[in-house]
Coordinates of C-alpha atoms in Angstrom, one line a residue:
Chain Y
M48 CA -17.9 2.9 -10.0
I49 CA -16.0 4.7 -12.7
A50 CA -18.9 7.0 -13.4
V51 CA -19.2 7.6 -9.6
E52 CA -15.6 8.7 -9.4
L53 CA -15.9 11.0 -12.5
R54 CA -19.0 12.6 -11.0
K55 CA -17.2 13.1 -7.7
L56 CA -14.2 14.7 -9.4
F57 CA -16.0 17.0 -11.7
R58 CA -18.7 18.0 -9.2
R59 CA -16.0 19.2 -6.9
P60 CA -15.5 23.0 -7.0
R61 CA -11.8 22.4 -6.2
T62 CA -11.2 20.6 -9.5
W63 CA -12.4 23.6 -11.5
A64 CA -10.6 26.1 -9.3
T65 CA -7.4 24.2 -10.1
I66 CA -8.0 24.3 -13.8
A67 CA -8.8 28.0 -13.6
V68 CA -5.6 28.8 -11.7
L69 CA -3.7 26.7 -14.2
N70 CA -5.0 28.8 -17.0
A71 CA -4.2 32.1 -15.3
L72 CA -0.5 31.9 -15.9
P73 CA -0.5 31.5 -19.7
V74 CA -3.1 34.2 -20.0
L75 CA -1.0 36.5 -17.9
V76 CA 2.0 35.7 -20.0
A77 CA 0.0 36.4 -23.2
V78 CA -1.2 39.8 -21.9
L79 CA 2.3 40.8 -20.8
V80 CA 3.8 39.8 -24.2
R81 CA 1.0 41.7 -26.0
L82 CA 1.6 44.8 -23.9
T83 CA 5.3 44.8 -24.1
D84 CA 6.0 43.0 -27.4
L85 CA 9.0 41.5 -25.6
V86 CA 9.5 37.8 -26.2
P87 CA 12.4 35.6 -25.5
R88 CA 14.7 35.0 -28.4
P89 CA 14.1 31.7 -30.2
G90 CA 15.7 28.9 -28.2
E91 CA 15.3 30.7 -24.9
G92 CA 12.4 30.8 -22.4
P93 CA 9.3 28.7 -22.9
P94 CA 9.3 27.1 -26.4
F95 CA 7.0 28.6 -29.0
L96 CA 6.6 31.9 -27.2
S97 CA 8.8 33.7 -29.7
A98 CA 6.7 32.5 -32.6
V99 CA 3.5 33.7 -31.0
L100 CA 4.0 37.3 -32.0
T101 CA 3.8 36.4 -35.7
N102 CA 1.2 33.7 -35.3
G103 CA -1.2 33.6 -32.4
S104 CA -2.5 30.2 -33.2
L105 CA 0.7 28.8 -31.9
F106 CA -0.1 30.0 -28.4
P107 CA -1.8 26.8 -27.3
L108 CA 1.6 25.1 -27.5
A109 CA 3.3 28.0 -25.8
A110 CA 0.7 27.8 -23.0
L111 CA 1.3 24.0 -22.6
A112 CA 5.0 24.7 -22.5
I113 CA 4.5 27.3 -19.8
V114 CA 2.5 25.1 -17.4
L115 CA 4.3 21.9 -18.1
P116 CA 7.4 22.3 -16.0
L117 CA 5.7 23.1 -12.7
F118 CA 2.0 24.1 -12.7
L119 CA 0.6 21.1 -14.5
P120 CA 2.6 18.5 -12.5
I121 CA 1.6 20.2 -9.2
A122 CA -2.1 20.0 -10.2
V123 CA -1.9 16.4 -11.3
A124 CA 0.1 15.4 -8.2
V125 CA -2.5 17.1 -5.9
V126 CA -5.4 15.4 -7.6
A127 CA -3.7 12.0 -7.8
G128 CA -2.3 12.2 -4.3
D129 CA -5.8 13.0 -3.0
S130 CA -7.5 10.1 -4.8
V131 CA -7.2 7.4 -2.2
A132 CA -5.6 9.2 0.7
G133 CA -8.3 11.9 0.5
E134 CA -11.0 9.3 0.9
A135 CA -9.1 7.8 3.8
Q136 CA -8.7 11.1 5.5
A137 CA -12.4 12.0 5.1
G138 CA -13.3 8.5 6.3
T139 CA -15.3 7.8 3.2
L140 CA -12.9 5.1 2.0
R141 CA -14.2 2.6 4.5
Y142 CA -17.8 3.3 3.5
L143 CA -16.9 2.8 -0.2
L144 CA -15.2 -0.5 0.6
V145 CA -18.1 -1.9 2.6
R146 CA -20.6 -0.9 0.0
P147 CA -18.7 -2.9 -1.4
A148 CA -16.6 -1.2 -4.1
G149 CA -13.9 -3.8 -4.8
R150 CA -10.5 -2.5 -4.0
T151 CA -9.1 -3.2 -7.5
L152 CA -12.1 -1.6 -9.1
L153 CA -11.9 1.4 -6.9
L154 CA -8.2 1.9 -7.8
V155 CA -9.0 1.6 -11.5
A156 CA -11.8 4.1 -11.1
K157 CA -9.5 6.5 -9.3
L158 CA -6.9 6.1 -12.1
V159 CA -9.5 6.7 -14.8
A160 CA -10.7 9.8 -12.9
V161 CA -7.1 11.2 -12.7
V162 CA -6.6 10.5 -16.4
A163 CA -9.8 12.3 -17.2
F164 CA -8.6 15.2 -15.1
V165 CA -5.3 15.3 -16.9
L166 CA -7.0 15.2 -20.3
V167 CA -9.6 17.8 -19.5
T168 CA -6.9 20.1 -18.0
V169 CA -4.6 19.8 -20.9
L170 CA -7.4 20.4 -23.4
V171 CA -8.7 23.4 -21.5
V172 CA -5.3 24.9 -21.3
A173 CA -4.9 24.3 -25.1
A174 CA -8.4 25.7 -25.8
V175 CA -8.0 28.8 -23.6
G176 CA -4.5 29.2 -25.2
Y177 CA -6.0 29.2 -28.6
V178 CA -8.7 31.7 -27.8
V179 CA -6.3 34.0 -26.0
G180 CA -3.7 33.6 -28.8
T181 CA -6.0 34.3 -31.7
T182 CA -7.7 37.3 -30.0
L183 CA -4.5 39.0 -28.6
F184 CA -2.1 38.3 -31.5
D185 CA -2.2 38.3 -35.3
A186 CA -3.7 35.0 -36.0
Q187 CA -2.7 34.0 -39.5
P188 CA -5.7 32.2 -40.9
L189 CA -4.1 28.8 -41.3
T190 CA -5.0 28.0 -44.8
A191 CA -3.2 25.2 -46.7
A192 CA -1.4 27.9 -48.6
T193 CA 0.0 30.0 -45.7
G194 CA 0.3 27.2 -43.1
G195 CA 2.5 27.6 -40.0
T196 CA 6.2 27.6 -39.4
S197 CA 8.0 24.7 -37.9
V198 CA 10.7 25.2 -35.3
S199 CA 13.2 24.3 -38.0
G200 CA 12.0 27.2 -40.1
T201 CA 10.3 25.4 -42.9
G202 CA 6.6 25.7 -43.6
L203 CA 3.8 23.5 -42.2
T204 CA 0.4 23.1 -43.7
Q205 CA -2.6 23.7 -41.5
Q206 CA -3.3 20.0 -41.6
E207 CA 0.2 19.2 -40.4
L208 CA 0.0 21.8 -37.7
V209 CA -3.4 20.6 -36.3
G210 CA -2.2 17.0 -36.4
R211 CA 1.1 17.7 -34.7
T212 CA -0.7 19.9 -32.0
L213 CA -3.0 17.0 -31.2
T214 CA -0.1 14.6 -31.0
A215 CA 1.7 17.1 -28.7
I216 CA -1.3 17.3 -26.5
G217 CA -1.4 13.5 -26.4
Y218 CA 2.3 13.4 -25.5
V219 CA 1.8 15.9 -22.6
V220 CA -1.0 13.8 -21.3
V221 CA 1.2 10.7 -21.3
S222 CA 3.9 12.6 -19.5
M223 CA 1.5 13.6 -16.9
L224 CA 0.3 10.0 -16.4
G225 CA 3.8 9.3 -15.0
V226 CA 3.1 12.0 -12.3
A227 CA -0.4 10.6 -11.8
A228 CA 1.1 7.1 -11.2
F229 CA 3.5 8.4 -8.6
G230 CA 0.7 10.3 -6.9
L231 CA -1.7 7.3 -6.9
F232 CA 1.0 5.0 -5.6
F233 CA 1.9 7.4 -2.7
S234 CA -1.8 7.9 -2.1
T235 CA -2.2 4.2 -1.3
L236 CA 0.7 4.3 1.2
T237 CA -0.5 7.1 3.4
D238 CA -3.8 8.5 4.8
S239 CA -2.6 12.1 4.2
P240 CA -3.4 13.5 0.8
L241 CA -0.9 16.2 1.4
A242 CA 1.9 13.8 2.1
A243 CA 1.0 11.8 -1.1
A244 CA 1.0 14.9 -3.3
L245 CA 4.3 16.2 -1.8
G246 CA 5.8 12.8 -2.2
A247 CA 5.0 12.8 -5.9
L248 CA 6.3 16.4 -6.2
A249 CA 9.5 15.5 -4.4
V250 CA 10.2 12.9 -7.0
L251 CA 9.7 15.4 -9.8
V252 CA 11.8 18.1 -8.1
A253 CA 14.6 15.6 -7.5
S254 CA 14.3 14.4 -11.1
S255 CA 14.6 17.9 -12.5
L256 CA 17.5 18.7 -10.3
L257 CA 19.4 15.6 -11.1
F258 CA 18.8 16.3 -14.8
T259 CA 20.8 19.5 -14.6
L260 CA 23.7 17.8 -12.8
D261 CA 26.5 16.4 -15.0
A262 CA 27.4 13.9 -12.3
A263 CA 24.0 12.4 -12.7
S264 CA 24.3 11.9 -16.4
P265 CA 24.4 8.1 -16.2
I266 CA 20.9 7.9 -14.8
A267 CA 19.6 10.9 -16.7
P268 CA 17.9 8.9 -19.4
Y269 CA 15.8 7.2 -16.7
L270 CA 14.6 10.3 -14.9
P271 CA 10.8 10.7 -15.1
T272 CA 11.0 14.3 -16.3
R273 CA 13.8 13.7 -18.8
Y274 CA 11.7 13.7 -22.0
W275 CA 8.8 16.0 -20.9
L276 CA 9.7 18.8 -23.3
A277 CA 10.3 16.4 -26.2
F278 CA 6.9 17.4 -27.6
V279 CA 8.8 20.4 -29.1
D280 CA 10.5 17.8 -31.4
L281 CA 7.1 17.1 -33.0
F282 CA 7.4 20.5 -34.6
R283 CA 10.7 20.0 -36.3
D284 CA 10.9 19.2 -39.9
P285 CA 11.2 16.3 -40.3
I286 CA 9.8 15.2 -36.9
L287 CA 12.5 14.1 -34.5
W288 CA 10.9 11.0 -33.1
R289 CA 13.8 9.7 -31.0
D290 CA 13.1 11.5 -27.7
V291 CA 9.3 11.3 -28.2
V292 CA 9.4 7.6 -28.5
R293 CA 11.9 7.2 -25.6
G294 CA 9.7 9.5 -23.5
L295 CA 6.6 7.4 -24.2
A296 CA 8.5 4.1 -23.4
L297 CA 9.9 5.6 -20.2
Q298 CA 6.5 6.8 -19.0
G299 CA 5.0 3.5 -19.9
V300 CA 7.5 1.7 -17.7
Y301 CA 7.0 4.1 -14.7
V302 CA 3.2 3.9 -15.0
G303 CA 3.2 0.1 -15.3
V304 CA 5.5 -0.5 -12.3
L305 CA 3.9 2.1 -10.1
L306 CA 0.4 1.0 -10.8
A307 CA 1.3 -2.6 -10.1
A308 CA 2.9 -1.5 -6.8
A309 CA -0.2 0.6 -5.9
W310 CA -2.4 -2.3 -6.7
A311 CA -0.4 -4.8 -4.7
N312 CA -0.3 -2.4 -1.7
F313 CA -3.9 -1.3 -1.7
T314 CA -5.5 -4.7 -2.2
T315 CA -3.6 -6.2 0.8
K316 CA -3.7 -3.2 3.1
D317 CA -5.6 -2.9 6.4
V318 CA -7.9 0.0 6.1
T319 CA -7.8 1.6 9.5
S320 CA -8.8 5.2 8.6
Chain P
M233 CA -30.8 -20.9 14.9
T234 CA -28.5 -19.9 12.0
S235 CA -25.4 -17.9 12.6
V236 CA -25.3 -14.5 11.0
V237 CA -21.8 -13.5 12.3
R238 CA -19.4 -16.3 13.2
T239 CA -15.7 -16.0 13.9
R240 CA -13.3 -18.8 14.8
G241 CA -10.0 -18.1 16.5
L242 CA -9.9 -14.6 15.1
V243 CA -6.5 -12.9 15.7
K244 CA -5.1 -9.6 14.6
R245 CA -1.5 -8.8 15.5
Y246 CA 0.2 -5.5 15.1
G247 CA 3.8 -6.3 15.6
R248 CA 4.0 -7.8 19.1
L249 CA 0.6 -6.4 20.2
R250 CA -2.3 -8.8 19.8
A251 CA -5.1 -6.3 19.3
V252 CA -7.6 -9.2 18.8
D253 CA -6.6 -12.4 20.4
G254 CA -8.5 -15.5 19.3
I255 CA -12.1 -14.6 19.6
D256 CA -15.1 -16.8 18.7
L257 CA -18.1 -14.6 18.1
D258 CA -21.5 -16.1 17.5
V259 CA -24.3 -13.8 16.5
R260 CA -27.6 -15.6 15.5
A261 CA -30.3 -14.5 13.2
G262 CA -32.7 -12.2 15.1
D263 CA -30.3 -11.2 17.7
V264 CA -29.6 -7.7 18.9
Y265 CA -26.1 -8.4 19.8
G266 CA -24.3 -6.0 22.1
F267 CA -20.5 -6.0 21.6
L268 CA -19.1 -4.4 24.7
G269 CA -15.6 -3.5 25.7
A270 CA -13.5 -0.6 27.0
N271 CA -11.8 1.8 24.6
G272 CA -8.9 0.0 23.0
S273 CA -10.1 -3.5 23.8
G274 CA -10.2 -4.4 20.1
K275 CA -13.9 -3.7 19.3
T276 CA -13.3 -1.6 16.3
T277 CA -10.6 -3.8 14.9
T278 CA -13.0 -6.8 15.2
V279 CA -15.7 -4.8 13.4
R280 CA -13.3 -3.9 10.6
M281 CA -12.3 -7.6 10.3
L282 CA -15.9 -8.6 10.0
L283 CA -16.4 -6.2 7.1
G284 CA -13.2 -7.1 5.4
L285 CA -11.5 -3.7 6.0
V286 CA -8.8 -5.2 8.1
L287 CA -7.4 -8.6 7.2
P288 CA -7.0 -11.1 10.1
T289 CA -3.6 -12.4 11.0
S290 CA -5.3 -15.8 11.5
G291 CA -8.7 -17.2 12.1
E292 CA -11.9 -17.1 10.1
V293 CA -14.8 -14.8 9.6
E294 CA -18.2 -15.9 8.4
L295 CA -20.9 -13.3 7.5
L296 CA -24.4 -14.5 6.6
G297 CA -22.9 -18.0 6.1
E298 CA -20.2 -17.0 3.7
R299 CA -16.4 -16.6 4.2
M300 CA -15.1 -13.1 4.4
P301 CA -13.4 -11.3 2.9
R302 CA -13.5 -13.8 0.0
A303 CA -17.3 -13.5 -0.5
A304 CA -17.4 -9.7 0.1
R305 CA -19.0 -9.0 -3.2
R306 CA -21.9 -11.3 -2.5
V307 CA -22.3 -10.7 1.3
L308 CA -21.7 -7.0 1.8
P309 CA -24.6 -5.7 -0.2
R310 CA -26.8 -7.5 2.4
V311 CA -25.0 -5.8 5.3
G312 CA -25.4 -2.2 6.5
A313 CA -22.5 -0.7 8.4
L314 CA -21.6 2.3 10.5
V315 CA -17.9 2.1 11.5
E316 CA -16.3 4.6 13.9
G317 CA -18.5 7.6 13.1
P318 CA -20.2 8.6 9.9
A319 CA -18.3 10.1 6.9
A320 CA -19.6 11.9 3.9
Y321 CA -18.4 14.2 1.1
G322 CA -18.7 17.7 2.8
H323 CA -19.4 19.6 -0.4
L324 CA -22.4 17.5 -1.5
S325 CA -25.9 17.4 -0.1
G326 CA -27.1 14.5 2.0
R327 CA -29.1 13.1 -0.8
A328 CA -26.2 13.4 -3.3
N329 CA -24.0 11.6 -0.8
L330 CA -26.5 8.7 -0.4
A331 CA -26.9 8.4 -4.2
L332 CA -23.1 8.3 -4.7
F333 CA -22.6 5.6 -2.0
D334 CA -25.4 3.6 -3.4
A335 CA -24.0 3.8 -6.9
A336 CA -20.5 2.8 -5.7
G337 CA -21.2 -0.9 -5.3
P338 CA -23.4 -3.7 -6.5
G339 CA -26.9 -4.4 -5.2
G340 CA -28.5 -1.0 -5.4
P341 CA -30.6 -0.7 -8.6
R342 CA -30.5 2.7 -10.1
R343 CA -34.3 2.5 -10.8
T344 CA -35.2 2.5 -7.2
R345 CA -32.4 4.7 -5.9
R346 CA -34.3 8.0 -5.5
R347 CA -37.1 6.3 -3.7
R348 CA -34.8 4.3 -1.4
V349 CA -32.9 7.5 -0.6
E350 CA -36.1 9.3 0.4
E351 CA -37.3 6.3 2.4
V352 CA -34.2 6.0 4.5
L353 CA -33.9 9.8 5.1
E354 CA -37.5 9.6 6.3
Q355 CA -36.6 6.7 8.6
V356 CA -33.7 8.4 10.3
G357 CA -35.6 11.7 10.7
L358 CA -34.0 13.7 7.9
G359 CA -37.0 13.5 5.5
G360 CA -37.3 17.3 5.2
I361 CA -33.6 17.9 4.7
D362 CA -32.8 20.6 2.1
R363 CA -29.9 20.9 -0.4
R364 CA -27.3 22.3 1.9
P365 CA -24.0 20.6 1.9
V366 CA -23.1 18.0 4.6
R367 CA -20.3 20.3 5.7
A368 CA -23.1 22.4 7.3
Y369 CA -24.7 19.5 9.2
S370 CA -24.5 19.1 12.9
L371 CA -22.8 16.1 14.5
G372 CA -26.2 14.5 15.2
M373 CA -27.4 15.1 11.6
R374 CA -24.2 13.4 10.3
Q375 CA -24.8 10.5 12.5
R376 CA -28.3 10.1 11.2
L377 CA -27.1 10.4 7.6
G378 CA -24.5 7.7 8.3
L379 CA -27.3 5.5 9.6
A380 CA -29.3 6.3 6.5
A381 CA -26.4 5.1 4.3
A382 CA -26.3 1.9 6.3
L383 CA -30.0 1.3 5.7
L384 CA -30.0 2.0 2.0
R385 CA -30.0 -1.6 0.8
R386 CA -32.5 -2.9 3.4
P387 CA -29.8 -5.0 5.0
E388 CA -30.4 -8.3 6.8
L389 CA -27.6 -7.5 9.1
L390 CA -26.7 -4.1 10.6
V391 CA -23.2 -3.7 12.0
L392 CA -23.1 -0.5 14.0
D393 CA -20.1 0.9 15.9
E394 CA -21.2 3.5 18.5
P395 CA -24.4 4.5 16.6
T396 CA -25.6 7.0 19.1
N397 CA -22.4 9.1 19.3
G398 CA -23.1 12.8 19.1
L399 CA -26.8 12.5 19.5
D400 CA -28.8 14.3 22.1
P401 CA -31.0 12.3 24.5
Q402 CA -34.1 12.6 22.3
G403 CA -32.0 11.5 19.3
I404 CA -30.7 8.5 21.2
T405 CA -34.3 7.4 22.1
E406 CA -35.4 7.9 18.5
I407 CA -32.5 5.8 17.1
R408 CA -33.2 3.1 19.7
E409 CA -36.8 3.0 18.6
L410 CA -35.7 2.8 15.0
L411 CA -33.3 -0.1 15.7
L412 CA -36.0 -2.0 17.6
D413 CA -38.4 -1.4 14.8
L414 CA -35.9 -2.8 12.3
H415 CA -35.3 -5.7 14.6
R416 CA -39.0 -6.5 14.7
G417 CA -38.9 -6.4 10.9
G418 CA -36.3 -9.2 11.0
T419 CA -33.0 -7.4 10.8
T420 CA -30.2 -8.8 12.9
V421 CA -28.3 -6.0 14.7
F422 CA -24.7 -6.1 15.8
L423 CA -24.1 -3.2 18.1
S424 CA -20.6 -2.3 19.3
S425 CA -20.6 0.1 22.2
H426 CA -19.0 1.1 25.4
L427 CA -22.2 2.4 26.8
L428 CA -23.6 -0.2 29.1
A429 CA -27.0 1.4 29.5
E430 CA -27.5 1.5 25.8
V431 CA -26.7 -2.2 25.4
E432 CA -28.8 -3.1 28.4
Q433 CA -31.8 -1.4 26.9
L434 CA -31.5 -2.7 23.4
C435 CA -29.7 -6.0 23.3
T436 CA -30.8 -9.6 23.7
R437 CA -27.3 -11.1 23.6
V438 CA -24.0 -9.7 24.9
G439 CA -20.4 -10.3 24.2
V440 CA -17.7 -8.6 26.3
L441 CA -14.3 -8.0 24.9
D442 CA -11.3 -7.3 27.3
R443 CA -7.8 -6.7 25.9
G444 CA -8.6 -8.6 22.7
R445 CA -10.2 -11.6 24.4
L446 CA -13.9 -12.4 24.4
V447 CA -14.4 -12.9 28.2
L448 CA -18.1 -13.3 28.1
Q449 CA -20.8 -14.2 25.5
D450 CA -24.3 -15.0 26.6
E451 CA -28.0 -14.1 26.6
L452 CA -28.6 -10.8 28.5
A453 CA -31.5 -12.5 30.3
T454 CA -29.2 -15.2 31.6
L455 CA -26.4 -12.8 32.7
T456 CA -28.8 -10.7 34.6
A457 CA -30.9 -13.6 36.0
P458 CA -32.0 -13.4 39.7
T459 CA -29.2 -14.5 42.0
G460 CA -31.5 -16.2 44.4
A461 CA -31.4 -13.4 46.9
T462 CA -33.9 -10.7 47.9
V463 CA -33.2 -7.1 48.5
V464 CA -35.2 -5.5 51.3
H465 CA -35.4 -1.8 52.0
T466 CA -36.3 -1.0 55.6
P467 CA -35.8 1.9 58.0
A468 CA -35.2 -0.7 60.7
A469 CA -32.3 -2.6 59.1
D470 CA -30.7 -3.4 62.4
R471 CA -33.7 -5.6 63.4
V472 CA -33.6 -7.7 60.3
P473 CA -30.8 -10.2 61.3
A474 CA -32.8 -11.1 64.5
V475 CA -35.9 -12.0 62.5
L476 CA -34.2 -13.8 59.6
D477 CA -31.6 -15.6 61.5
G478 CA -28.5 -16.5 59.4
R479 CA -30.1 -15.5 56.1
V480 CA -28.8 -12.0 55.9
V481 CA -26.0 -11.6 53.3
A482 CA -25.2 -7.9 53.6
V483 CA -26.5 -4.8 55.3
D484 CA -25.8 -1.4 53.7
G485 CA -27.7 1.4 55.4
S486 CA -31.4 0.8 54.9
R487 CA -30.7 -1.9 52.3
V488 CA -30.5 -5.5 53.4
V489 CA -29.7 -8.5 51.1
V490 CA -31.4 -11.7 52.3
R491 CA -31.0 -15.2 51.0
G492 CA -34.2 -16.6 49.5
A493 CA -35.7 -16.2 46.0
D494 CA -39.3 -15.5 47.2
P495 CA -39.8 -11.9 48.2
A496 CA -43.3 -12.6 49.4
E497 CA -42.0 -15.1 52.0
V498 CA -39.3 -12.7 53.2
N499 CA -41.9 -9.9 53.4
A500 CA -44.4 -12.0 55.4
L501 CA -41.7 -12.9 57.9
L502 CA -40.5 -9.3 58.4
V503 CA -44.0 -7.8 58.6
G504 CA -45.1 -10.6 60.9
A505 CA -42.2 -9.6 63.3
G506 CA -43.2 -5.9 63.1
V507 CA -40.3 -4.8 60.9
P508 CA -41.5 -2.1 58.4
V509 CA -40.7 -2.9 54.8
T510 CA -40.5 0.1 52.3
G511 CA -39.0 -1.8 49.3
L512 CA -38.7 -5.3 48.1
A513 CA -37.2 -6.9 45.0
L514 CA -35.4 -9.9 43.7
Q515 CA -31.7 -9.3 43.5
R516 CA -30.5 -9.1 39.9
P517 CA -27.0 -8.2 38.9
S518 CA -26.8 -5.2 36.6
L519 CA -25.0 -5.5 33.3
E520 CA -22.4 -3.2 34.7
E521 CA -21.7 -5.6 37.6
V522 CA -21.5 -8.5 35.2
V523 CA -19.1 -6.7 32.9
L524 CA -16.9 -5.3 35.6
A525 CA -16.6 -8.8 37.1
A526 CA -15.6 -10.3 33.7
A527 CA -13.3 -7.6 32.5
G528 CA -10.3 -6.0 34.1
S529 CA -9.5 -2.3 34.7
S530 CA -9.8 0.5 32.2
L531 CA -7.2 0.4 29.4
D532 CA -6.9 4.1 29.4
R533 CA -5.1 3.9 32.8
V534 CA -1.4 4.0 32.6
E535 CA 0.0 2.8 35.9
V536 CA 3.3 3.7 37.3
H537 CA 5.7 0.8 37.3
R538 CA 8.0 1.0 40.3

């Protein structure tokens, strides 16, 4: 069943179109920065972008930071929102269930497929970012001697940089799992994939909005988007683990609760689509 | 005879509406069971409850001798279903769709998958289908593909909801032949339809649903058994009452209904009296008459309440 869902997801032209569109923005940013040499000052604009001019191999991180606030969550919400509701709308859900694909198993398979999508998307963005970064900008060959530069200004060895980049990618994936959980939960509530995706996005927009509001500060630590950009802290010296750990815990709680709700709803629901 | 589908006091309530109101279905092995009912009478809800898609408010469902939906994992691989029109992934070919559906549940060994897919495509008349995506299929082709998906596991029981929807007359005949063929091979067929003619031509047993209640369930042969009257066609209808004194039930143009279950005897009397007879038959109620007598008016009607 899991293999079936993966095959369905990755044989779908739309999946690859989404990933392609997702990569277009960072590439455009890279080209513009290359042509104009204008980058935001450190601390402004997307993180890491200012460092790219001196070291192109940091561009994968800049690319992730560019797509993280909006593009990536939209893509994840659309795919997750489509997972069950899309089958319901197409009418294929009933045929999967009478096959019979058990409801719990189907939900797990959908979840795995969405996670695979998140993983592939993030890796592709990082990989394309690396290729673009190293071809368009001066890529300092990251030897142990030269290394990279941390956000705090001290040097990082190549090993440290690679390790922290992979950790950052992992952190972004976990952040997106929260979005996926919202999408999957809404997807079991409705037969309209659009409604499910928009529901998940509405949560994220509301969360980002509340985050900027001082009056909402008491609930700020519990907003799903609160710690999304904490992966930047992985590049401080020493690593600032506080927000990263809180972010992981928060996403864990959201994912756990929402998946339990999705399961409870889907396994007891009348399939009338 | 063993029961293949059996429900006891099956009820599905949506709020205050009782969509299915305590029905006791009994489909036996080897039946072609026609499940009739007007639109909105609860047919589809019942079919969905049989397959475990909709959970009953109360009552029991037994499929192939096991309780549903508890035993779904054991029972459903032995059942083929077409529920409310076919559905498939539009961007994939028919073959890819069948392979995906087959892989989505237990009971379809991967080893034989390719062969089974080719066999069922052949069976439903799509054997020569190319790689074009299902999106480009006509309604009739999709219907055939849906039927092929139902047949993939060589099911003992076929549950079909309006299987000839969207097919042209030749297609309908073809599918009817296919179903009869499968039935001869030992498959029990549960056919839900609002097309009386289709059911009359195919089925051996009939259940009629009206507003969520099973108002009739019997052998088709019993329901349409001779009434004990004879129908006579004659150009001289006005002379019949004089010959068959007191036995005439109704006169309608050239058609006369006469009491008496022996057409030969009626014929002999009339011809003996010089009344020309152009047609002669035992009176049998049509399925339509039986159903209309058992069920009320159409549910699509919305009457004015004054």
